[in-house]
Amino acid sequence: MSANDLDALRKEIIDAAAAAQSPQALDSVRVGALGKKGKITERMKGLGKLDGDARKAAGQALNALKNEVAGAIEARKAALEDAALDARLATESIDISLPIRAEAQGRVHPISQATDEVVSIFGEMGFTVAEGPDIENDWYNFTALNIPPEHPARQMHDTFYLAADDREGAGGEEKDQPGVLLRTHTSPVQIRTMQSVSPPIRILVPGRTYRCDSDMTHTPMFHQFEGLVIDRSTHMGHLKGCLIEFCRAYFEVEDVPVRFRPSHFPFTEPSAEVDIGCTHTRDGIEIGAGDDWLEILGCGMVHPKVLANCGIDPEEFQGFAFGMGAERIAMLKYGIPDLRTFFDSDLRWLRHYGFVPLEIPSLTGGLGG
Ligand code: DAH
């Protein structure tokens, strides 16, 4: 085996390794040179036929060649792996500076939208959001609100009472009391708030309410917004100013006519219902000056008995409350004709009447619509 012969072999293997374009091709080069039947291995086996110094010299040369070839193959392997990683990173890279996809899929339900809008309007006036449990008892839902046991308003509310076995969900004090029910309005949160914080109070209560009633204009579950303001000198003028401002902001009609019509609620005295001006057109209802009125909420000055029931001295404090149906005001603002469709979970309806999630309603940025 001549030195020329070894040089030729070295060149052949190292060129082949350098030319290999994949780990598999490189491995064939390795097997062809250093594997069991590889060219270098075969030559090593042949050393036995040589004798003495010749074997020693040839052995050293072959070992050197073997190490050199192994090193070249390792280096090529590392280079191929680097290149593969670079190629993968290039295809997997994302451009985080791109704008979000315009065709965002989800839509905000009109009830959530109306809630965000109403909360942002009253939030601007200094109200905070309060919540209470859906499962209530008789006392919070009726008695404390000056609706005594035999009062006809209890029948009007078509209450869902819970059977004794269903009361597991009720929290703490409700559990063992008679008359556990699904709240028929958000007004009990007035009571809970007045019991737990001292005036001044300004809260807005969005929430689910339930009545055993189902037809074109009633669903067993619906939503309300309740408001409560208690302070030392809060009066009817504040109530009017606050609610007129709300109507203008919510319906986004600057001069919408607002009318306070005397009414009756057991928990307020005096009580009123609020109507806004509108015109009935061929396409539906147009909010604003017109020859017709639409009722949108109930309100009044909190009854002294209600204050007293919560441990607030009616000689010292007074205030106003209001309540409105969330579906109703959303239907009026957004021209949604049928209440029941709110609860159909029909994706086509949601795509049509729903709102883009990133357009968060605010008084400064626009309420939406
Ligand atoms: N709770 C009443 C209902 O569900 C709505 C209501 C009217 C709430 C007048 C009030 C109010 O706070 O003052 O029919």
mmCIF file of C-alpha atoms and ligand atoms in Angstrom:
data_model
loop_
_atom_site.group_PDB
_atom_site.id
_atom_site.type_symbol
_atom_site.label_atom_id
_atom_site.label_comp_id
_atom_site.label_asym_id
_atom_site.label_seq_id
_atom_site.Cartn_x
_atom_site.Cartn_y
_atom_site.Cartn_z
ATOM 1 C CA MET A 1 0.000 0.000 0.000
ATOM 2 C CA SER A 2 1.774 3.106 -1.213
ATOM 3 C CA ALA A 3 1.628 6.612 0.179
ATOM 4 C CA ASN A 4 0.043 7.674 -3.161
ATOM 5 C CA ASP A 5 -2.583 5.053 -2.693
ATOM 6 C CA LEU A 6 -3.423 6.433 0.782
ATOM 7 C CA ASP A 7 -3.468 10.022 -0.497
ATOM 8 C CA ALA A 8 -5.915 9.033 -3.207
ATOM 9 C CA LEU A 9 -8.128 7.276 -0.634
ATOM 10 C CA ARG A 10 -7.983 10.299 1.690
ATOM 11 C CA LYS A 11 -9.011 12.632 -1.116
ATOM 12 C CA GLU A 12 -11.823 10.338 -2.244
ATOM 13 C CA ILE A 13 -13.360 10.042 1.231
ATOM 14 C CA ILE A 14 -12.945 13.669 2.251
ATOM 15 C CA ASP A 15 -14.388 14.904 -1.056
ATOM 16 C CA ALA A 16 -17.334 12.539 -0.681
ATOM 17 C CA ALA A 17 -17.965 13.779 2.900
ATOM 18 C CA ALA A 18 -17.802 17.404 1.781
ATOM 19 C CA ALA A 19 -20.241 16.674 -1.051
ATOM 20 C CA ALA A 20 -22.787 14.885 1.152
ATOM 21 C CA GLN A 21 -25.974 16.977 1.270
ATOM 22 C CA SER A 22 -27.867 15.070 3.944
ATOM 23 C CA PRO A 23 -27.125 13.173 7.185
ATOM 24 C CA GLN A 24 -28.080 9.936 5.358
ATOM 25 C CA ALA A 25 -25.633 10.563 2.495
ATOM 26 C CA LEU A 26 -22.925 11.444 4.999
ATOM 27 C CA ASP A 27 -23.583 8.242 6.915
ATOM 28 C CA SER A 28 -23.071 6.158 3.743
ATOM 29 C CA VAL A 29 -19.718 7.873 3.323
ATOM 30 C CA ARG A 30 -18.850 6.966 6.932
ATOM 31 C CA VAL A 31 -19.933 3.327 6.479
ATOM 32 C CA GLY A 32 -18.025 3.115 3.147
ATOM 33 C CA ALA A 33 -14.833 4.262 4.870
ATOM 34 C CA LEU A 34 -14.957 3.210 8.513
ATOM 35 C CA GLY A 35 -17.741 0.578 8.660
ATOM 36 C CA LYS A 36 -17.041 -3.161 9.049
ATOM 37 C CA LYS A 37 -16.390 -3.522 5.355
ATOM 38 C CA GLY A 38 -15.264 0.046 4.819
ATOM 39 C CA LYS A 39 -12.211 0.864 2.722
ATOM 40 C CA ILE A 40 -10.053 1.951 5.688
ATOM 41 C CA THR A 41 -11.227 -0.983 7.833
ATOM 42 C CA GLU A 42 -10.374 -3.452 5.024
ATOM 43 C CA ARG A 43 -6.906 -1.991 4.764
ATOM 44 C CA MET A 44 -6.443 -2.277 8.530
ATOM 45 C CA LYS A 45 -7.332 -5.950 8.290
ATOM 46 C CA GLY A 46 -4.619 -6.328 5.618
ATOM 47 C CA LEU A 47 -1.902 -5.101 8.016
ATOM 48 C CA GLY A 48 -1.484 -8.630 9.412
ATOM 49 C CA LYS A 49 0.079 -9.746 6.151
ATOM 50 C CA LEU A 50 2.871 -7.207 6.485
ATOM 51 C CA ASP A 51 5.760 -7.764 8.732
ATOM 52 C CA GLY A 52 7.867 -5.811 11.192
ATOM 53 C CA ASP A 53 8.595 -2.172 10.508
ATOM 54 C CA ALA A 54 6.460 -2.088 7.396
ATOM 55 C CA ARG A 55 3.407 -3.098 9.451
ATOM 56 C CA LYS A 56 4.168 -0.456 12.089
ATOM 57 C CA ALA A 57 4.580 2.341 9.549
ATOM 58 C CA ALA A 58 1.511 1.338 7.567
ATOM 59 C CA GLY A 59 -0.500 0.998 10.809
ATOM 60 C CA GLN A 60 0.438 4.518 11.920
ATOM 61 C CA ALA A 61 -0.422 5.972 8.517
ATOM 62 C CA LEU A 62 -3.765 4.207 8.434
ATOM 63 C CA ASN A 63 -4.609 5.305 12.003
ATOM 64 C CA ALA A 64 -3.783 8.890 11.116
ATOM 65 C CA LEU A 65 -5.974 8.615 8.015
ATOM 66 C CA LYS A 66 -8.789 7.078 10.056
ATOM 67 C CA ASN A 67 -8.699 9.931 12.607
ATOM 68 C CA GLU A 68 -8.569 12.550 9.904
ATOM 69 C CA VAL A 69 -11.501 11.046 8.021
ATOM 70 C CA ALA A 70 -13.555 10.628 11.219
ATOM 71 C CA GLY A 71 -12.869 14.278 12.086
ATOM 72 C CA ALA A 72 -13.894 15.442 8.601
ATOM 73 C CA ILE A 73 -17.128 13.450 8.800
ATOM 74 C CA GLU A 74 -17.952 14.889 12.257
ATOM 75 C CA ALA A 75 -17.306 18.418 11.024
ATOM 76 C CA ARG A 76 -19.515 17.890 7.979
ATOM 77 C CA LYS A 77 -22.207 16.424 10.214
ATOM 78 C CA ALA A 78 -22.205 19.506 12.457
ATOM 79 C CA ALA A 79 -22.362 21.778 9.401
ATOM 80 C CA LEU A 80 -25.346 19.853 7.981
ATOM 81 C CA GLU A 81 -27.174 20.045 11.337
ATOM 82 C CA ASP A 82 -26.597 23.798 11.562
ATOM 83 C CA ALA A 83 -27.901 24.289 8.057
ATOM 84 C CA ALA A 84 -30.999 22.156 8.818
ATOM 85 C CA LEU A 85 -31.713 24.207 11.965
ATOM 86 C CA ASP A 86 -31.311 27.472 10.039
ATOM 87 C CA ALA A 87 -33.710 26.248 7.367
ATOM 88 C CA ARG A 88 -36.272 25.204 9.989
ATOM 89 C CA LEU A 89 -36.024 28.504 11.850
ATOM 90 C CA ALA A 90 -36.524 30.366 8.592
ATOM 91 C CA THR A 91 -39.785 28.540 7.857
ATOM 92 C CA GLU A 92 -41.073 28.643 11.427
ATOM 93 C CA SER A 93 -40.430 32.295 12.096
ATOM 94 C CA ILE A 94 -43.418 34.553 12.751
ATOM 95 C CA ASP A 95 -43.582 38.256 12.217
ATOM 96 C CA ILE A 96 -44.909 39.599 15.502
ATOM 97 C CA SER A 97 -45.126 43.078 14.053
ATOM 98 C CA LEU A 98 -47.982 42.029 11.729
ATOM 99 C CA PRO A 99 -51.431 43.431 12.620
ATOM 100 C CA ILE A 100 -53.953 40.935 14.051
ATOM 101 C CA ARG A 101 -56.119 39.185 11.522
ATOM 102 C CA ALA A 102 -58.882 41.481 10.403
ATOM 103 C CA GLU A 103 -61.364 38.632 10.213
ATOM 104 C CA ALA A 104 -61.377 37.933 13.984
ATOM 105 C CA GLN A 105 -63.859 35.133 14.522
ATOM 106 C CA GLY A 106 -65.560 35.758 17.855
ATOM 107 C CA ARG A 107 -68.395 38.201 18.465
ATOM 108 C CA VAL A 108 -69.511 39.846 21.699
ATOM 109 C CA HIS A 109 -73.144 39.037 22.548
ATOM 110 C CA PRO A 110 -75.437 42.115 22.585
ATOM 111 C CA ILE A 111 -76.161 41.559 26.299
ATOM 112 C CA SER A 112 -72.451 41.720 27.117
ATOM 113 C CA GLN A 113 -72.144 44.753 24.876
ATOM 114 C CA ALA A 114 -75.095 46.520 26.539
ATOM 115 C CA THR A 115 -73.594 45.669 29.947
ATOM 116 C CA ASP A 116 -70.236 47.182 28.977
ATOM 117 C CA GLU A 117 -71.958 50.297 27.654
ATOM 118 C CA VAL A 118 -74.194 50.830 30.690
ATOM 119 C CA VAL A 119 -71.319 50.158 33.091
ATOM 120 C CA SER A 120 -69.106 52.641 31.271
ATOM 121 C CA ILE A 121 -71.778 55.375 31.361
ATOM 122 C CA PHE A 122 -72.514 54.978 35.066
ATOM 123 C CA GLY A 123 -68.836 54.372 35.769
ATOM 124 C CA GLU A 124 -68.157 57.824 34.370
ATOM 125 C CA MET A 125 -70.719 59.203 36.874
ATOM 126 C CA GLY A 126 -68.893 57.594 39.791
ATOM 127 C CA PHE A 127 -70.888 54.369 40.181
ATOM 128 C CA THR A 128 -69.130 51.099 40.937
ATOM 129 C CA VAL A 129 -70.337 47.661 39.890
ATOM 130 C CA ALA A 130 -71.888 45.453 42.596
ATOM 131 C CA GLU A 131 -73.099 41.896 42.294
ATOM 132 C CA GLY A 132 -75.149 39.467 44.339
ATOM 133 C CA PRO A 133 -76.206 35.803 44.225
ATOM 134 C CA ASP A 134 -78.732 34.456 41.698
ATOM 135 C CA ILE A 135 -80.136 32.184 44.422
ATOM 136 C CA GLU A 136 -81.814 34.404 46.994
ATOM 137 C CA ASN A 137 -84.294 34.058 49.764
ATOM 138 C CA ASP A 138 -87.663 35.556 50.285
ATOM 139 C CA TRP A 139 -86.421 38.234 52.642
ATOM 140 C CA TYR A 140 -83.857 39.782 50.288
ATOM 141 C CA ASN A 141 -85.970 39.386 47.165
ATOM 142 C CA PHE A 142 -89.256 40.642 48.657
ATOM 143 C CA THR A 143 -89.669 41.386 52.360
ATOM 144 C CA ALA A 144 -86.721 43.738 52.807
ATOM 145 C CA LEU A 145 -87.854 45.585 49.675
ATOM 146 C CA ASN A 146 -91.172 46.350 51.358
ATOM 147 C CA ILE A 147 -93.050 43.596 49.543
ATOM 148 C CA PRO A 148 -94.740 41.757 52.460
ATOM 149 C CA PRO A 149 -95.823 38.088 52.186
ATOM 150 C CA GLU A 150 -99.360 38.666 50.946
ATOM 151 C CA HIS A 151 -98.475 41.556 48.638
ATOM 152 C CA PRO A 152 -99.841 41.104 45.069
ATOM 153 C CA ALA A 153 -96.405 42.005 43.634
ATOM 154 C CA ARG A 154 -95.185 38.582 44.744
ATOM 155 C CA GLN A 155 -97.649 36.940 42.339
ATOM 156 C CA MET A 156 -96.723 39.351 39.561
ATOM 157 C CA HIS A 157 -93.129 38.224 39.824
ATOM 158 C CA ASP A 158 -93.888 34.579 38.870
ATOM 159 C CA THR A 159 -91.191 33.345 41.177
ATOM 160 C CA PHE A 160 -89.226 30.118 40.734
ATOM 161 C CA TYR A 161 -89.037 28.637 44.235
ATOM 162 C CA LEU A 162 -86.401 26.016 44.898
ATOM 163 C CA ALA A 163 -87.441 22.678 46.365
ATOM 164 C CA ALA A 164 -85.681 21.868 49.649
ATOM 165 C CA ASP A 165 -83.405 19.342 47.874
ATOM 166 C CA ASP A 166 -82.136 21.926 45.377
ATOM 167 C CA ARG A 167 -80.796 24.298 47.966
ATOM 168 C CA GLU A 168 -77.291 22.945 48.072
ATOM 169 C CA GLY A 169 -76.123 25.765 45.788
ATOM 170 C CA ALA A 170 -77.364 28.506 48.092
ATOM 171 C CA GLY A 171 -74.646 30.206 50.069
ATOM 172 C CA GLY A 172 -74.467 30.165 53.854
ATOM 173 C CA GLU A 173 -77.377 31.913 55.427
ATOM 174 C CA GLU A 174 -79.848 31.202 52.573
ATOM 175 C CA LYS A 175 -79.535 27.473 52.864
ATOM 176 C CA ASP A 176 -81.632 26.805 55.912
ATOM 177 C CA GLN A 177 -84.255 29.460 55.381
ATOM 178 C CA PRO A 178 -87.700 28.993 53.905
ATOM 179 C CA GLY A 179 -88.524 30.517 50.551
ATOM 180 C CA VAL A 180 -85.278 29.959 48.682
ATOM 181 C CA LEU A 181 -85.783 31.200 45.137
ATOM 182 C CA LEU A 182 -84.142 32.448 41.959
ATOM 183 C CA ARG A 183 -84.089 36.224 42.253
ATOM 184 C CA THR A 184 -86.875 37.844 40.228
ATOM 185 C CA HIS A 185 -85.013 41.148 39.952
ATOM 186 C CA THR A 186 -81.619 42.648 40.778
ATOM 187 C CA SER A 187 -83.128 44.799 43.555
ATOM 188 C CA PRO A 188 -82.019 42.430 46.377
ATOM 189 C CA VAL A 189 -78.447 43.572 45.677
ATOM 190 C CA GLN A 190 -79.565 47.021 46.932
ATOM 191 C CA ILE A 191 -80.334 45.388 50.283
ATOM 192 C CA ARG A 192 -77.101 43.409 50.432
ATOM 193 C CA THR A 193 -75.076 46.520 49.612
ATOM 194 C CA MET A 194 -76.811 48.755 52.149
ATOM 195 C CA GLN A 195 -76.253 46.089 54.793
ATOM 196 C CA SER A 196 -72.562 45.804 54.099
ATOM 197 C CA VAL A 197 -71.311 49.306 53.281
ATOM 198 C CA SER A 198 -72.251 52.615 54.784
ATOM 199 C CA PRO A 199 -73.352 55.613 52.677
ATOM 200 C CA PRO A 200 -72.461 57.368 50.472
ATOM 201 C CA ILE A 201 -73.377 54.553 48.061
ATOM 202 C CA ARG A 202 -73.402 54.630 44.273
ATOM 203 C CA ILE A 203 -73.732 51.201 42.691
ATOM 204 C CA LEU A 204 -74.759 49.699 39.406
ATOM 205 C CA VAL A 205 -75.797 46.035 39.459
ATOM 206 C CA PRO A 206 -75.843 44.084 36.206
ATOM 207 C CA GLY A 207 -77.118 40.537 36.543
ATOM 208 C CA ARG A 208 -79.322 37.605 35.637
ATOM 209 C CA THR A 209 -82.904 37.475 36.824
ATOM 210 C CA TYR A 210 -85.543 34.743 36.570
ATOM 211 C CA ARG A 211 -89.315 34.558 36.234
ATOM 212 C CA CYS A 212 -91.545 31.631 35.478
ATOM 213 C CA ASP A 213 -92.842 33.131 32.260
ATOM 214 C CA SER A 214 -92.210 32.287 28.626
ATOM 215 C CA ASP A 215 -93.783 33.793 25.517
ATOM 216 C CA MET A 216 -92.968 36.236 22.687
ATOM 217 C CA THR A 217 -91.824 38.938 25.094
ATOM 218 C CA HIS A 218 -90.729 36.952 28.159
ATOM 219 C CA THR A 219 -87.971 34.419 28.737
ATOM 220 C CA PRO A 220 -87.507 32.499 32.012
ATOM 221 C CA MET A 221 -84.057 34.047 32.409
ATOM 222 C CA PHE A 222 -83.274 37.618 31.457
ATOM 223 C CA HIS A 223 -80.973 40.422 32.607
ATOM 224 C CA GLN A 224 -81.414 43.644 34.521
ATOM 225 C CA PHE A 225 -79.413 46.673 35.554
ATOM 226 C CA GLU A 226 -80.165 48.048 38.978
ATOM 227 C CA GLY A 227 -78.893 51.346 40.296
ATOM 228 C CA LEU A 228 -78.745 52.718 43.821
ATOM 229 C CA VAL A 229 -77.550 56.065 45.162
ATOM 230 C CA ILE A 230 -77.704 56.853 48.889
ATOM 231 C CA ASP A 231 -76.391 60.001 50.529
ATOM 232 C CA ARG A 232 -77.529 62.651 53.001
ATOM 233 C CA SER A 233 -79.158 65.037 50.556
ATOM 234 C CA THR A 234 -79.749 63.050 47.376
ATOM 235 C CA HIS A 235 -83.096 64.124 45.921
ATOM 236 C CA MET A 236 -85.456 63.653 42.982
ATOM 237 C CA GLY A 237 -83.543 66.263 40.962
ATOM 238 C CA HIS A 238 -80.450 64.062 41.120
ATOM 239 C CA LEU A 239 -82.493 61.070 40.025
ATOM 240 C CA LYS A 240 -83.844 62.966 37.017
ATOM 241 C CA GLY A 241 -80.506 64.460 35.999
ATOM 242 C CA CYS A 242 -78.742 61.128 36.290
ATOM 243 C CA LEU A 243 -81.301 59.178 34.274
ATOM 244 C CA ILE A 244 -81.755 61.821 31.558
ATOM 245 C CA GLU A 245 -77.986 61.858 31.128
ATOM 246 C CA PHE A 246 -77.973 58.068 30.932
ATOM 247 C CA CYS A 247 -80.684 58.009 28.220
ATOM 248 C CA ARG A 248 -78.795 60.506 26.095
ATOM 249 C CA ALA A 249 -75.483 58.726 26.466
ATOM 250 C CA TYR A 250 -76.829 55.214 25.958
ATOM 251 C CA PHE A 251 -79.039 55.907 22.944
ATOM 252 C CA GLU A 252 -76.463 58.376 21.598
ATOM 253 C CA VAL A 253 -79.184 60.922 20.804
ATOM 254 C CA GLU A 254 -78.249 64.252 22.390
ATOM 255 C CA ASP A 255 -81.761 65.699 22.723
ATOM 256 C CA VAL A 256 -83.800 62.528 23.163
ATOM 257 C CA PRO A 257 -87.041 63.511 24.947
ATOM 258 C CA VAL A 258 -87.301 61.887 28.402
ATOM 259 C CA ARG A 259 -90.568 61.723 30.372
ATOM 260 C CA PHE A 260 -91.035 60.757 34.040
ATOM 261 C CA ARG A 261 -94.462 59.190 34.486
ATOM 262 C CA PRO A 262 -95.825 58.593 38.033
ATOM 263 C CA SER A 263 -95.952 54.908 38.875
ATOM 264 C CA HIS A 264 -95.805 52.580 41.839
ATOM 265 C CA PHE A 265 -93.151 50.240 43.225
ATOM 266 C CA PRO A 266 -93.302 49.004 46.814
ATOM 267 C CA PHE A 267 -89.625 49.845 47.406
ATOM 268 C CA THR A 268 -89.724 53.478 46.214
ATOM 269 C CA GLU A 269 -91.786 56.503 47.158
ATOM 270 C CA PRO A 270 -92.434 58.437 45.019
ATOM 271 C CA SER A 271 -91.997 56.120 42.039
ATOM 272 C CA ALA A 272 -91.832 56.806 38.324
ATOM 273 C CA GLU A 273 -91.421 55.087 35.026
ATOM 274 C CA VAL A 274 -89.190 56.660 32.426
ATOM 275 C CA ASP A 275 -90.208 56.913 28.774
ATOM 276 C CA ILE A 276 -88.117 58.118 25.864
ATOM 277 C CA GLY A 277 -89.440 59.747 22.705
ATOM 278 C CA CYS A 278 -89.537 57.746 19.496
ATOM 279 C CA THR A 279 -91.109 57.429 16.093
ATOM 280 C CA HIS A 280 -92.466 54.173 14.745
ATOM 281 C CA THR A 281 -91.222 53.835 11.174
ATOM 282 C CA ARG A 282 -91.825 51.157 8.569
ATOM 283 C CA ASP A 283 -88.450 49.588 9.478
ATOM 284 C CA GLY A 284 -88.997 49.634 13.241
ATOM 285 C CA ILE A 285 -88.490 52.216 15.929
ATOM 286 C CA GLU A 286 -86.406 55.357 15.695
ATOM 287 C CA ILE A 287 -85.265 56.791 19.030
ATOM 288 C CA GLY A 288 -85.463 60.587 19.284
ATOM 289 C CA ALA A 289 -88.135 63.268 18.953
ATOM 290 C CA GLY A 290 -91.363 61.815 17.624
ATOM 291 C CA ASP A 291 -94.968 61.361 18.510
ATOM 292 C CA ASP A 292 -94.630 58.245 20.572
ATOM 293 C CA TRP A 293 -93.111 57.104 23.865
ATOM 294 C CA LEU A 294 -91.303 53.944 24.922
ATOM 295 C CA GLU A 295 -91.007 52.832 28.520
ATOM 296 C CA ILE A 296 -87.435 51.931 29.383
ATOM 297 C CA LEU A 297 -87.026 51.839 33.156
ATOM 298 C CA GLY A 298 -88.550 52.094 36.620
ATOM 299 C CA CYS A 299 -87.203 54.338 39.365
ATOM 300 C CA GLY A 300 -87.977 56.280 42.505
ATOM 301 C CA MET A 301 -86.765 57.574 45.840
ATOM 302 C CA VAL A 302 -85.815 54.658 48.094
ATOM 303 C CA HIS A 303 -88.687 53.958 50.524
ATOM 304 C CA PRO A 304 -87.820 54.871 54.146
ATOM 305 C CA LYS A 305 -88.874 51.362 55.236
ATOM 306 C CA VAL A 306 -86.307 49.835 52.867
ATOM 307 C CA LEU A 307 -83.549 52.005 54.362
ATOM 308 C CA ALA A 308 -84.663 51.054 57.870
ATOM 309 C CA ASN A 309 -84.722 47.334 56.926
ATOM 310 C CA CYS A 310 -81.023 47.650 56.105
ATOM 311 C CA GLY A 311 -80.113 49.504 59.287
ATOM 312 C CA ILE A 312 -79.805 52.915 57.591
ATOM 313 C CA ASP A 313 -81.526 55.796 59.386
ATOM 314 C CA PRO A 314 -84.111 57.302 56.966
ATOM 315 C CA GLU A 315 -84.001 60.545 58.979
ATOM 316 C CA GLU A 316 -80.360 60.928 58.075
ATOM 317 C CA PHE A 317 -80.030 59.352 54.616
ATOM 318 C CA GLN A 318 -82.063 59.207 51.435
ATOM 319 C CA GLY A 319 -81.491 58.321 47.852
ATOM 320 C CA PHE A 320 -82.840 56.930 44.622
ATOM 321 C CA ALA A 321 -82.950 53.603 42.828
ATOM 322 C CA PHE A 322 -83.727 52.448 39.314
ATOM 323 C CA GLY A 323 -84.037 49.222 37.412
ATOM 324 C CA MET A 324 -84.206 48.319 33.737
ATOM 325 C CA GLY A 325 -84.279 45.299 31.462
ATOM 326 C CA ALA A 326 -80.998 44.692 29.645
ATOM 327 C CA GLU A 327 -82.547 42.821 26.706
ATOM 328 C CA ARG A 328 -85.149 45.539 26.296
ATOM 329 C CA ILE A 329 -82.668 48.409 26.018
ATOM 330 C CA ALA A 330 -80.388 46.343 23.747
ATOM 331 C CA MET A 331 -83.347 45.500 21.458
ATOM 332 C CA LEU A 332 -84.334 49.159 21.251
ATOM 333 C CA LYS A 333 -80.844 50.446 20.542
ATOM 334 C CA TYR A 334 -79.785 47.757 18.099
ATOM 335 C CA GLY A 335 -83.110 47.058 16.389
ATOM 336 C CA ILE A 336 -83.283 43.424 17.486
ATOM 337 C CA PRO A 337 -86.919 42.420 16.951
ATOM 338 C CA ASP A 338 -87.291 39.174 18.916
ATOM 339 C CA LEU A 339 -86.325 38.673 22.575
ATOM 340 C CA ARG A 340 -86.112 34.893 22.328
ATOM 341 C CA THR A 341 -83.304 35.054 19.758
ATOM 342 C CA PHE A 342 -80.974 36.320 22.521
ATOM 343 C CA PHE A 343 -80.961 32.803 23.945
ATOM 344 C CA ASP A 344 -81.032 30.662 20.791
ATOM 345 C CA SER A 345 -77.220 30.419 20.526
ATOM 346 C CA ASP A 346 -77.582 30.818 16.769
ATOM 347 C CA LEU A 347 -74.160 31.676 15.332
ATOM 348 C CA ARG A 348 -75.663 33.456 12.305
ATOM 349 C CA TRP A 349 -77.609 35.721 14.667
ATOM 350 C CA LEU A 350 -74.486 36.400 16.720
ATOM 351 C CA ARG A 351 -72.464 37.233 13.604
ATOM 352 C CA HIS A 352 -75.181 39.654 12.556
ATOM 353 C CA TYR A 353 -75.977 41.342 15.880
ATOM 354 C CA GLY A 354 -72.711 40.697 17.765
ATOM 355 C CA PHE A 355 -69.867 43.135 18.330
ATOM 356 C CA VAL A 356 -66.176 43.067 17.472
ATOM 357 C CA PRO A 357 -64.310 42.145 20.675
ATOM 358 C CA LEU A 358 -61.578 44.745 20.403
ATOM 359 C CA GLU A 359 -63.995 47.660 20.105
ATOM 360 C CA ILE A 360 -64.481 48.175 23.819
ATOM 361 C CA PRO A 361 -67.282 50.631 24.535
ATOM 362 C CA SER A 362 -66.360 53.834 26.310
ATOM 363 C CA LEU A 363 -67.766 57.334 26.443
ATOM 364 C CA THR A 364 -64.587 58.779 24.997
ATOM 365 C CA GLY A 365 -63.988 56.094 22.371
ATOM 366 C CA GLY A 366 -67.633 55.570 21.353
ATOM 367 C CA LEU A 367 -70.227 53.161 22.672
ATOM 368 C CA GLY A 368 -70.700 51.143 19.521
ATOM 369 C CA GLY A 369 -73.513 50.508 17.127
HETATM 370 N N1 DAH B 1 -87.228 45.679 40.462
HETATM 371 C C1 DAH B 1 -88.138 46.205 39.478
HETATM 372 C C2 DAH B 1 -88.613 45.092 38.566
HETATM 373 O O1 DAH B 1 -87.939 44.131 38.384
HETATM 374 C C3 DAH B 1 -87.486 47.286 38.658
HETATM 375 C C4 DAH B 1 -87.236 48.507 39.483
HETATM 376 C C5 DAH B 1 -88.132 49.539 39.506
HETATM 377 C C6 DAH B 1 -86.098 48.612 40.230
HETATM 378 C C7 DAH B 1 -87.941 50.659 40.239
HETATM 379 C C8 DAH B 1 -85.861 49.750 40.992
HETATM 380 C C9 DAH B 1 -86.798 50.782 40.994
HETATM 381 O O2 DAH B 1 -84.782 49.903 41.733
HETATM 382 O O3 DAH B 1 -86.600 51.883 41.728
HETATM 383 O O4 DAH B 1 -89.661 45.193 38.001
#
